Every structure is written in structure tokens, then in C-alpha cells.
PDB file of C-alpha atoms in Angstrom:
ATOM      1  CA  MET A   1     128.485  42.434-126.653  1.00  0.00           C
ATOM      2  CA  SER A   2     127.800  38.990-128.114  1.00  0.00           C
ATOM      3  CA  GLU A   3     124.586  37.092-127.586  1.00  0.00           C
ATOM      4  CA  ASN A   4     126.512  34.332-125.766  1.00  0.00           C
ATOM      5  CA  ASN A   5     128.033  36.729-123.260  1.00  0.00           C
ATOM      6  CA  PRO A   6     126.770  35.741-119.768  1.00  0.00           C
ATOM      7  CA  LEU A   7     126.119  39.364-118.832  1.00  0.00           C
ATOM      8  CA  SER A   8     124.047  39.768-121.979  1.00  0.00           C
ATOM      9  CA  LEU A   9     121.985  36.729-121.004  1.00  0.00           C
ATOM     10  CA  LEU A  10     121.443  38.101-117.494  1.00  0.00           C
ATOM     11  CA  TYR A  11     120.566  41.596-118.746  1.00  0.00           C
ATOM     12  CA  GLU A  12     117.913  40.203-121.070  1.00  0.00           C
ATOM     13  CA  VAL A  13     116.288  38.355-118.180  1.00  0.00           C
ATOM     14  CA  ARG A  14     116.469  41.475-115.998  1.00  0.00           C
ATOM     15  CA  LYS A  15     114.861  43.610-118.704  1.00  0.00           C
ATOM     16  CA  ASP A  16     112.059  41.093-119.226  1.00  0.00           C
ATOM     17  CA  ALA A  17     111.452  40.548-115.482  1.00  0.00           C
ATOM     18  CA  LEU A  18     111.292  44.259-114.671  1.00  0.00           C
ATOM     19  CA  ALA A  19     108.866  44.889-117.527  1.00  0.00           C
ATOM     20  CA  LYS A  20     106.573  42.068-116.412  1.00  0.00           C
ATOM     21  CA  ALA A  21     106.655  43.173-112.759  1.00  0.00           C
ATOM     22  CA  LYS A  22     106.013  46.853-113.451  1.00  0.00           C
ATOM     23  CA  GLY A  23     103.395  48.312-111.090  1.00  0.00           C
ATOM     24  CA  MET A  24     103.292  45.208-108.913  1.00  0.00           C
ATOM     25  CA  GLU A  25     102.782  45.248-105.139  1.00  0.00           C
ATOM     26  CA  VAL A  26     105.718  43.780-103.262  1.00  0.00           C
ATOM     27  CA  ASP A  27     104.690  40.980-100.908  1.00  0.00           C
ATOM     28  CA  GLU A  28     106.370  38.871 -98.228  1.00  0.00           C
ATOM     29  CA  ARG A  29     107.854  36.464-100.772  1.00  0.00           C
ATOM     30  CA  PHE A  30     110.347  39.160-101.756  1.00  0.00           C
ATOM     31  CA  TRP A  31     111.403  39.882 -98.173  1.00  0.00           C
ATOM     32  CA  SER A  32     111.771  36.182 -97.497  1.00  0.00           C
ATOM     33  CA  MET A  33     113.827  35.678-100.670  1.00  0.00           C
ATOM     34  CA  ILE A  34     116.202  38.536 -99.803  1.00  0.00           C
ATOM     35  CA  TYR A  35     116.552  37.461 -96.170  1.00  0.00           C
ATOM     36  CA  HIS A  36     117.267  33.801 -96.859  1.00  0.00           C
ATOM     37  CA  MET A  37     119.621  34.527 -99.727  1.00  0.00           C
ATOM     38  CA  GLY A  38     121.456  36.896 -97.412  1.00  0.00           C
ATOM     39  CA  ARG A  39     121.732  34.168 -94.782  1.00  0.00           C
ATOM     40  CA  MET A  40     123.080  31.748 -97.372  1.00  0.00           C
ATOM     41  CA  ILE A  41     125.782  34.128 -98.553  1.00  0.00           C
ATOM     42  CA  GLN A  42     126.749  34.834 -94.941  1.00  0.00           C
ATOM     43  CA  GLU A  43     127.039  31.174 -93.984  1.00  0.00           C
ATOM     44  CA  THR A  44     128.979  30.179 -97.082  1.00  0.00           C
ATOM     45  CA  GLN A  45     131.551  32.830 -96.207  1.00  0.00           C
ATOM     46  CA  LYS A  46     131.950  31.309 -92.747  1.00  0.00           C
ATOM     47  CA  GLU A  47     131.712  27.596 -93.583  1.00  0.00           C
ATOM     48  CA  GLY A  48     132.433  27.355 -97.308  1.00  0.00           C
ATOM     49  CA  LEU A  49     130.203  26.690-100.307  1.00  0.00           C
ATOM     50  CA  LEU A  50     129.278  23.209 -99.096  1.00  0.00           C
ATOM     51  CA  ALA A  51     127.142  24.886 -96.409  1.00  0.00           C
ATOM     52  CA  LEU A  52     124.614  25.543 -99.188  1.00  0.00           C
ATOM     53  CA  ASP A  53     123.581  21.873 -99.119  1.00  0.00           C
ATOM     54  CA  GLU A  54     122.018  22.302 -95.688  1.00  0.00           C
ATOM     55  CA  ARG A  55     121.059  25.963 -95.802  1.00  0.00           C
ATOM     56  CA  ILE A  56     119.010  25.609 -98.997  1.00  0.00           C
ATOM     57  CA  LYS A  57     116.698  23.231 -97.113  1.00  0.00           C
ATOM     58  CA  THR A  58     115.636  26.023 -94.762  1.00  0.00           C
ATOM     59  CA  VAL A  59     114.303  28.305 -97.509  1.00  0.00           C
ATOM     60  CA  PRO A  60     110.476  28.507 -97.150  1.00  0.00           C
ATOM     61  CA  ALA A  61     108.546  26.664 -99.856  1.00  0.00           C
ATOM     62  CA  GLN A  62     106.174  29.607-100.389  1.00  0.00           C
ATOM     63  CA  ILE A  63     108.935  31.552-102.128  1.00  0.00           C
ATOM     64  CA  GLY A  64     108.687  29.032-104.939  1.00  0.00           C
ATOM     65  CA  PHE A  65     111.260  27.644-107.383  1.00  0.00           C
ATOM     66  CA  GLY A  66     112.387  25.014-104.866  1.00  0.00           C
ATOM     67  CA  GLN A  67     113.726  22.614-107.485  1.00  0.00           C
ATOM     68  CA  ASP A  68     115.527  25.373-109.359  1.00  0.00           C
ATOM     69  CA  MET A  69     117.092  26.645-106.137  1.00  0.00           C
ATOM     70  CA  GLN A  70     118.363  23.134-105.436  1.00  0.00           C
ATOM     71  CA  LEU A  71     119.898  23.017-108.909  1.00  0.00           C
ATOM     72  CA  ALA A  72     121.453  26.471-108.491  1.00  0.00           C
ATOM     73  CA  ALA A  73     122.968  25.461-105.143  1.00  0.00           C
ATOM     74  CA  LEU A  74     124.344  22.294-106.768  1.00  0.00           C
ATOM     75  CA  TYR A  75     125.935  24.305-109.565  1.00  0.00           C
ATOM     76  CA  VAL A  76     127.613  26.613-107.055  1.00  0.00           C
ATOM     77  CA  CYS A  77     128.777  23.741-104.805  1.00  0.00           C
ATOM     78  CA  ASP A  78     130.229  21.984-107.871  1.00  0.00           C
ATOM     79  CA  ALA A  79     132.286  25.156-108.505  1.00  0.00           C
ATOM     80  CA  LEU A  80     130.945  25.657-112.022  1.00  0.00           C
ATOM     81  CA  ASP A  81     132.030  28.842-113.769  1.00  0.00           C
ATOM     82  CA  ALA A  82     129.758  31.859-113.408  1.00  0.00           C
ATOM     83  CA  GLU A  83     129.232  31.826-117.171  1.00  0.00           C
ATOM     84  CA  VAL A  84     127.909  28.261-117.072  1.00  0.00           C
ATOM     85  CA  ILE A  85     125.653  28.956-114.078  1.00  0.00           C
ATOM     86  CA  THR A  86     124.272  32.066-115.766  1.00  0.00           C
ATOM     87  CA  GLU A  87     123.497  30.217-118.982  1.00  0.00           C
ATOM     88  CA  MET A  88     121.775  27.329-117.191  1.00  0.00           C
ATOM     89  CA  LEU A  89     119.638  29.493-114.915  1.00  0.00           C
ATOM     90  CA  THR A  90     118.643  32.044-117.556  1.00  0.00           C
ATOM     91  CA  ALA A  91     117.653  29.164-119.839  1.00  0.00           C
ATOM     92  CA  ARG A  92     115.374  27.864-117.079  1.00  0.00           C
ATOM     93  CA  TYR A  93     113.846  31.346-116.781  1.00  0.00           C
ATOM     94  CA  TRP A  94     112.826  31.453-120.443  1.00  0.00           C
ATOM     95  CA  VAL A  95     111.535  27.856-120.459  1.00  0.00           C
ATOM     96  CA  LYS A  96     109.215  28.611-117.540  1.00  0.00           C
ATOM     97  CA  ASP A  97     107.671  31.678-119.251  1.00  0.00           C
ATOM     98  CA  LEU A  98     107.278  33.377-115.867  1.00  0.00           C
ATOM     99  CA  GLN A  99     104.990  36.380-115.401  1.00  0.00           C
ATOM    100  CA  GLY A 100     104.602  39.278-112.937  1.00  0.00           C
ATOM    101  CA  LYS A 101     106.141  38.813-109.514  1.00  0.00           C
ATOM    102  CA  ASP A 102     107.406  35.337-110.343  1.00  0.00           C
ATOM    103  CA  ALA A 103     109.534  36.734-113.146  1.00  0.00           C
ATOM    104  CA  LEU A 104     111.239  39.283-110.903  1.00  0.00           C
ATOM    105  CA  LEU A 105     111.665  36.814-108.049  1.00  0.00           C
ATOM    106  CA  TYR A 106     113.326  34.337-110.388  1.00  0.00           C
ATOM    107  CA  PHE A 107     115.723  37.000-111.671  1.00  0.00           C
ATOM    108  CA  MET A 108     116.588  37.896-108.066  1.00  0.00           C
ATOM    109  CA  MET A 109     117.198  34.232-107.355  1.00  0.00           C
ATOM    110  CA  ILE A 110     119.616  33.952-110.305  1.00  0.00           C
ATOM    111  CA  LEU A 111     121.432  37.103-109.227  1.00  0.00           C
ATOM    112  CA  SER A 112     121.692  35.843-105.643  1.00  0.00           C
ATOM    113  CA  PHE A 113     123.384  32.581-106.569  1.00  0.00           C
ATOM    114  CA  LEU A 114     125.811  34.382-108.856  1.00  0.00           C
ATOM    115  CA  LYS A 115     126.738  36.687-105.976  1.00  0.00           C
ATOM    116  CA  ILE A 116     127.132  33.705-103.650  1.00  0.00           C
ATOM    117  CA  GLN A 117     129.392  32.117-106.233  1.00  0.00           C
ATOM    118  CA  ASP A 118     131.635  35.180-106.563  1.00  0.00           C
ATOM    119  CA  GLY A 119     131.925  35.748-102.794  1.00  0.00           C
ATOM    120  CA  SER A 120     129.991  39.002-102.384  1.00  0.00           C
ATOM    121  CA  SER A 121     128.969  40.088 -98.885  1.00  0.00           C
ATOM    122  CA  ARG A 122     125.498  39.838 -97.390  1.00  0.00           C
ATOM    123  CA  TYR A 123     125.301  43.630 -97.219  1.00  0.00           C
ATOM    124  CA  VAL A 124     126.052  43.976-100.932  1.00  0.00           C
ATOM    125  CA  LEU A 125     123.570  41.269-101.916  1.00  0.00           C
ATOM    126  CA  GLU A 126     120.693  42.635 -99.825  1.00  0.00           C
ATOM    127  CA  ASN A 127     121.206  46.176-101.075  1.00  0.00           C
ATOM    128  CA  LEU A 128     121.500  45.014-104.674  1.00  0.00           C
ATOM    129  CA  LEU A 129     118.249  43.044-104.527  1.00  0.00           C
ATOM    130  CA  LEU A 130     116.416  45.857-102.763  1.00  0.00           C
ATOM    131  CA  ALA A 131     117.506  48.241-105.534  1.00  0.00           C
ATOM    132  CA  TYR A 132     115.061  46.456-107.877  1.00  0.00           C
ATOM    133  CA  LEU A 133     112.108  47.198-105.591  1.00  0.00           C
ATOM    134  CA  PRO A 134     110.154  50.405-104.789  1.00  0.00           C
ATOM    135  CA  ASP A 135     111.657  53.133-102.597  1.00  0.00           C
ATOM    136  CA  ASP A 136     109.922  52.002 -99.387  1.00  0.00           C
ATOM    137  CA  ALA A 137     111.365  48.483 -99.739  1.00  0.00           C
ATOM    138  CA  TRP A 138     114.265  49.271 -97.420  1.00  0.00           C
ATOM    139  CA  GLU A 139     112.014  50.055 -94.446  1.00  0.00           C
ATOM    140  CA  GLN A 140     109.705  47.115 -95.104  1.00  0.00           C
ATOM    141  CA  PHE A 141     112.591  44.676 -95.348  1.00  0.00           C
ATOM    142  CA  ALA A 142     114.119  46.010 -92.122  1.00  0.00           C
ATOM    143  CA  ALA A 143     110.796  45.390 -90.360  1.00  0.00           C
ATOM    144  CA  PHE A 144     110.625  41.879 -91.822  1.00  0.00           C
ATOM    145  CA  LYS A 145     114.125  41.003 -90.594  1.00  0.00           C
ATOM    146  CA  LYS A 146     113.220  41.842 -87.004  1.00  0.00           C
ATOM    147  CA  GLN A 147     111.098  38.712 -86.693  1.00  0.00           C
ATOM    148  CA  TYR A 148     114.190  36.607 -87.409  1.00  0.00           C
ATOM    149  CA  GLN A 149     116.806  38.725 -85.682  1.00  0.00           C
ATOM    150  CA  PRO A 150     116.255  39.537 -81.998  1.00  0.00           C
ATOM    151  CA  PRO A 151     117.274  43.056 -80.995  1.00  0.00           C
ATOM    152  CA  GLU A 152     120.855  43.612 -79.933  1.00  0.00           C
ATOM    153  CA  PRO A 153     121.251  43.223 -76.151  1.00  0.00           C
ATOM    154  CA  THR A 154     121.761  46.432 -74.224  1.00  0.00           C
ATOM    155  CA  LEU A 155     124.996  47.095 -72.362  1.00  0.00           C
ATOM    156  CA  ALA A 156     123.195  46.248 -69.132  1.00  0.00           C
ATOM    157  CA  GLN A 157     122.010  42.896 -70.518  1.00  0.00           C
ATOM    158  CA  ARG A 158     125.512  42.046 -71.707  1.00  0.00           C
ATOM    159  CA  LEU A 159     126.949  42.925 -68.310  1.00  0.00           C
ATOM    160  CA  LEU A 160     124.342  40.844 -66.499  1.00  0.00           C
ATOM    161  CA  ASN A 161     125.023  37.827 -68.709  1.00  0.00           C
ATOM    162  CA  THR A 162     128.778  37.931 -68.076  1.00  0.00           C
ATOM    163  CA  ASN A 163     130.139  35.851 -65.226  1.00  0.00           C
ATOM    164  CA  ALA A 164     133.415  37.252 -63.931  1.00  0.00           C
ATOM    165  CA  SER A 165     136.434  35.016 -63.356  1.00  0.00           C
ATOM    166  CA  VAL A 166     138.498  36.579 -60.577  1.00  0.00           C
ATOM    167  CA  GLY A 167     140.958  33.801 -59.821  1.00  0.00           C
ATOM    168  CA  LYS A 168     141.995  32.747 -56.325  1.00  0.00           C
ATOM    169  CA  GLY A 169     143.189  34.272 -53.067  1.00  0.00           C
ATOM    170  CA  GLY A 170     141.987  37.496 -51.494  1.00  0.00           C
ATOM    171  CA  ILE A 171     139.926  38.651 -54.448  1.00  0.00           C
ATOM    172  CA  LEU A 172     137.971  35.380 -54.472  1.00  0.00           C
ATOM    173  CA  TYR A 173     137.345  35.700 -50.731  1.00  0.00           C
ATOM    174  CA  MET A 174     136.042  39.286 -51.137  1.00  0.00           C
ATOM    175  CA  LYS A 175     133.861  38.233 -54.070  1.00  0.00           C
ATOM    176  CA  GLN A 176     132.258  35.431 -52.042  1.00  0.00           C
ATOM    177  CA  LEU A 177     131.828  37.691 -49.003  1.00  0.00           C
ATOM    178  CA  LEU A 178     130.092  40.444 -51.005  1.00  0.00           C
ATOM    179  CA  GLU A 179     127.904  38.023 -52.936  1.00  0.00           C
ATOM    180  CA  THR A 180     126.729  36.467 -49.664  1.00  0.00           C
ATOM    181  CA  LYS A 181     125.740  39.919 -48.410  1.00  0.00           C
ATOM    182  CA  ILE A 182     123.892  40.643 -51.675  1.00  0.00           C
ATOM    183  CA  GLU A 183     122.085  37.309 -51.547  1.00  0.00           C
ATOM    184  CA  GLN A 184     120.897  37.869 -47.964  1.00  0.00           C
ATOM    185  CA  ALA A 185     119.925  41.541 -48.419  1.00  0.00           C
ATOM    186  CA  ASP A 186     116.385  42.747 -49.000  1.00  0.00           C
ATOM    187  CA  ARG A 187     115.383  45.353 -51.580  1.00  0.00           C
ATOM    188  CA  VAL A 188     115.517  48.247 -49.095  1.00  0.00           C
ATOM    189  CA  LEU A 189     119.109  47.470 -48.083  1.00  0.00           C
ATOM    190  CA  LEU A 190     120.227  46.976 -51.673  1.00  0.00           C
ATOM    191  CA  LYS A 191     118.824  50.364 -52.676  1.00  0.00           C
ATOM    192  CA  LYS A 192     120.619  52.038 -49.753  1.00  0.00           C
ATOM    193  CA  VAL A 193     123.924  50.408 -50.704  1.00  0.00           C
ATOM    194  CA  ILE A 194     123.676  51.427 -54.351  1.00  0.00           C
ATOM    195  CA  LYS A 195     122.685  54.965 -53.404  1.00  0.00           C
ATOM    196  CA  ALA A 196     125.671  55.205 -51.065  1.00  0.00           C
ATOM    197  CA  GLU A 197     128.208  54.137 -53.725  1.00  0.00           C
ATOM    198  CA  ARG A 198     131.429  56.145 -53.661  1.00  0.00           C
ATOM    199  CA  ASN A 199     134.488  56.595 -55.877  1.00  0.00           C
ATOM    200  CA  HIS A 200     132.984  54.356 -58.575  1.00  0.00           C
ATOM    201  CA  CYS A 201     133.413  51.339 -56.293  1.00  0.00           C
ATOM    202  CA  PHE A 202     129.973  50.024 -57.252  1.00  0.00           C
ATOM    203  CA  VAL A 203     130.727  50.124 -60.972  1.00  0.00           C
ATOM    204  CA  ILE A 204     134.166  48.533 -60.555  1.00  0.00           C
ATOM    205  CA  SER A 205     132.779  45.845 -58.266  1.00  0.00           C
ATOM    206  CA  LEU A 206     130.349  44.847 -61.008  1.00  0.00           C
ATOM    207  CA  LYS A 207     133.360  43.589 -62.964  1.00  0.00           C
ATOM    208  CA  GLY A 208     134.066  41.047 -60.240  1.00  0.00           C
ATOM    209  CA  LEU A 209     130.567  39.841 -59.364  1.00  0.00           C
ATOM    210  CA  SER A 210     128.711  36.831 -60.702  1.00  0.00           C
ATOM    211  CA  SER A 211     125.806  37.220 -63.112  1.00  0.00           C
ATOM    212  CA  SER A 212     123.266  36.289 -60.426  1.00  0.00           C
ATOM    213  CA  ALA A 213     124.637  38.884 -57.982  1.00  0.00           C
ATOM    214  CA  LYS A 214     124.549  41.636 -60.609  1.00  0.00           C
ATOM    215  CA  LYS A 215     120.994  40.706 -61.575  1.00  0.00           C
ATOM    216  CA  LYS A 216     119.818  41.036 -57.996  1.00  0.00           C
ATOM    217  CA  LEU A 217     121.465  44.455 -57.650  1.00  0.00           C
ATOM    218  CA  PHE A 218     119.962  45.670 -60.924  1.00  0.00           C
ATOM    219  CA  SER A 219     116.522  44.345 -59.978  1.00  0.00           C
ATOM    220  CA  VAL A 220     116.049  47.198 -57.499  1.00  0.00           C
ATOM    221  CA  ILE A 221     116.928  50.096 -59.821  1.00  0.00           C
ATOM    222  CA  PRO A 222     115.260  51.509 -62.972  1.00  0.00           C
ATOM    223  CA  GLU A 223     116.397  50.156 -66.347  1.00  0.00           C
ATOM    224  CA  HIS A 224     117.845  53.495 -67.419  1.00  0.00           C
ATOM    225  CA  GLN A 225     119.996  53.635 -64.294  1.00  0.00           C
ATOM    226  CA  ALA A 226     121.224  50.070 -64.849  1.00  0.00           C
ATOM    227  CA  GLU A 227     122.140  51.017 -68.416  1.00  0.00           C
ATOM    228  CA  GLU A 228     124.093  54.048 -67.133  1.00  0.00           C
ATOM    229  CA  TYR A 229     126.095  51.859 -64.751  1.00  0.00           C
ATOM    230  CA  ALA A 230     126.746  49.325 -67.522  1.00  0.00           C
ATOM    231  CA  GLN A 231     127.830  52.097 -69.870  1.00  0.00           C
ATOM    232  CA  GLU A 232     130.258  53.431 -67.280  1.00  0.00           C
ATOM    233  CA  ALA A 233     131.654  49.932 -66.740  1.00  0.00           C
ATOM    234  CA  ALA A 234     132.124  49.489 -70.492  1.00  0.00           C
ATOM    235  CA  TYR A 235     133.911  52.829 -70.839  1.00  0.00           C
ATOM    236  CA  MET A 236     136.302  51.871 -68.031  1.00  0.00           C
ATOM    237  CA  GLY A 237     137.594  48.930 -70.021  1.00  0.00           C
ATOM    238  CA  PRO A 238     139.806  46.322 -68.275  1.00  0.00           C
ATOM    239  CA  VAL A 239     140.452  46.946 -64.577  1.00  0.00           C
ATOM    240  CA  ARG A 240     143.321  45.536 -62.497  1.00  0.00           C
ATOM    241  CA  GLN A 241     142.416  42.686 -60.157  1.00  0.00           C
ATOM    242  CA  LEU A 242     143.770  44.709 -57.246  1.00  0.00           C
ATOM    243  CA  ASP A 243     141.345  47.544 -58.048  1.00  0.00           C
ATOM    244  CA  VAL A 244     138.449  45.085 -58.349  1.00  0.00           C
ATOM    245  CA  MET A 245     139.336  43.528 -54.979  1.00  0.00           C
ATOM    246  CA  MET A 246     139.457  46.957 -53.334  1.00  0.00           C
ATOM    247  CA  ALA A 247     136.086  47.876 -54.859  1.00  0.00           C
ATOM    248  CA  LEU A 248     134.545  44.629 -53.608  1.00  0.00           C
ATOM    249  CA  ALA A 249     135.935  45.336 -50.140  1.00  0.00           C
ATOM    250  CA  GLU A 250     134.546  48.884 -50.179  1.00  0.00           C
ATOM    251  CA  MET A 251     131.128  47.623 -51.234  1.00  0.00           C
ATOM    252  CA  ALA A 252     131.177  45.065 -48.415  1.00  0.00           C
ATOM    253  CA  ALA A 253     131.988  47.895 -46.007  1.00  0.00           C
ATOM    254  CA  VAL A 254     129.056  49.934 -47.380  1.00  0.00           C
ATOM    255  CA  PHE A 255     126.780  46.963 -46.629  1.00  0.00           C
ATOM    256  CA  ASP A 256     128.033  46.915 -43.034  1.00  0.00           C
ATOM    257  CA  GLU A 257     127.436  50.666 -42.690  1.00  0.00           C
ATOM    258  CA  GLN A 258     123.905  50.533 -44.087  1.00  0.00           C
ATOM    259  CA  GLU A 259     122.913  47.536 -41.990  1.00  0.00           C
ATOM    260  CA  THR A 260     123.569  49.418 -38.726  1.00  0.00           C
TER     261      THR A 260
END
């Protein structure tokens, strides 16, 4: 392998960076670097390489190498060959004479932009960068990501945030009738109605109710029970409008029964 080979240049930087960072304690700069590089690679896949111009501005200054990151993003946006980018960035590494954590962070930065340039996935990039860190890095990075990524909504939350569109005619009339009953009912009546559900009519009717009506119904039952109903609704998949209308009508009848 010749000295001018881009992989040779990158390997020399990797060897030097790993030696200088040996025994170091990983800090938040590494998690931030991996997270933001992952976001950049994800957004460039959706919006193209020009998205780097804006995304690079969101990288926290405490990571360091701001000017070099701007240059790297420019090289990638200008569609320079990977060989040219590698030579430019590795040259910057040696000129800076970086030590310790900075050396490894800079190598990870070079590697990230090369992976962005060749179209790798966020999953591949994150796992590749984490491979250069201690064994517990995976768990620590996962914990770090949680502050940026809210937890996935539960099935119940997704159901509650979905407003049904039932069209016109009889089904719309039944929807409005049942929602009026739900709106006027107190907690005691709502609990009785839910407890008296039959033939899955409650679950099917959820597919035709508005978000506000579902939220009021779910407000009177435990979270685990709401999740069970939402799970059953999800497993049912699409339901015919006729079946939804019949379920709404049955639920309205249950209200009438429980009110007497």
C-alpha cells in the first residue's frame, strides 16, 4: 500500500489517535460528536448533501474543531472525491499536533464526514464510531440520546392522538350522537359504560371517535387497561365503516341502558 493511498493516510491517523487516547475517560464530547454526526448523515440522506450547510451550524461548539467541521462539510457539499477529502483532513490532523481525547475526536470527525460522503447509514456510522470506545460506550451513548429523542409514544397515545374521519350520513350522525353522550357523562357513568362493553363494540367504536372523546373515555381507566384496548384496536387493523357505525350505535345504546 503506497504512502499516498487515502486508506493509508487514514490508518496512520487512526493508529496515532488511538495511541494518544489510550486509557482516557470518555466524556460527553464523544456522545455529542456521535449523535450530531448521526443526525447529519440521516438528514443528508433525506434532503441531499446540501443539508449539511444548515445542519453543521447546530453542532455544539464544545465538541471543538468548528472551523475544520465547516471545511469538511464544504468539501462534501462540493462533491470532492473521498481521496481528496481524506488527504485534506488528515493533513489538518497532523498540523494541529492533537493530543489525548482531541486526537481521537478529530479522527472520528474525519471518519464521519467520509461516511457521510459515501452514503452510509446512521446506524452504521454510530456503531462504527462506538467501536473505538470502551465496552460500556453503547449503554452510555443510548442514555445520552434519550435527552434528544423523546420516548416512542405508546399504542394508547397514538390512538388518542388520531382523529377519525368517518365521512357523512348515518355513521356521522352516530358519531356525533355518541360523542355528545360522552361529553355530557360523568366519570361514574363512563366507567359503567366501559365495563359493560360487549362484542368488542367499545374497541371498534374507538376507531370512529374523535381524539377528545377517546381521551375522556381513557381518563377514567388505568393506563395499562387503555394500552390493552389500544393494542386490541391495532391488532384489528382496518374496520369497515358499517361495522364502526354499528359499534357506535351499540355504545350509544349502552349509555342509555346505564343511565336508567
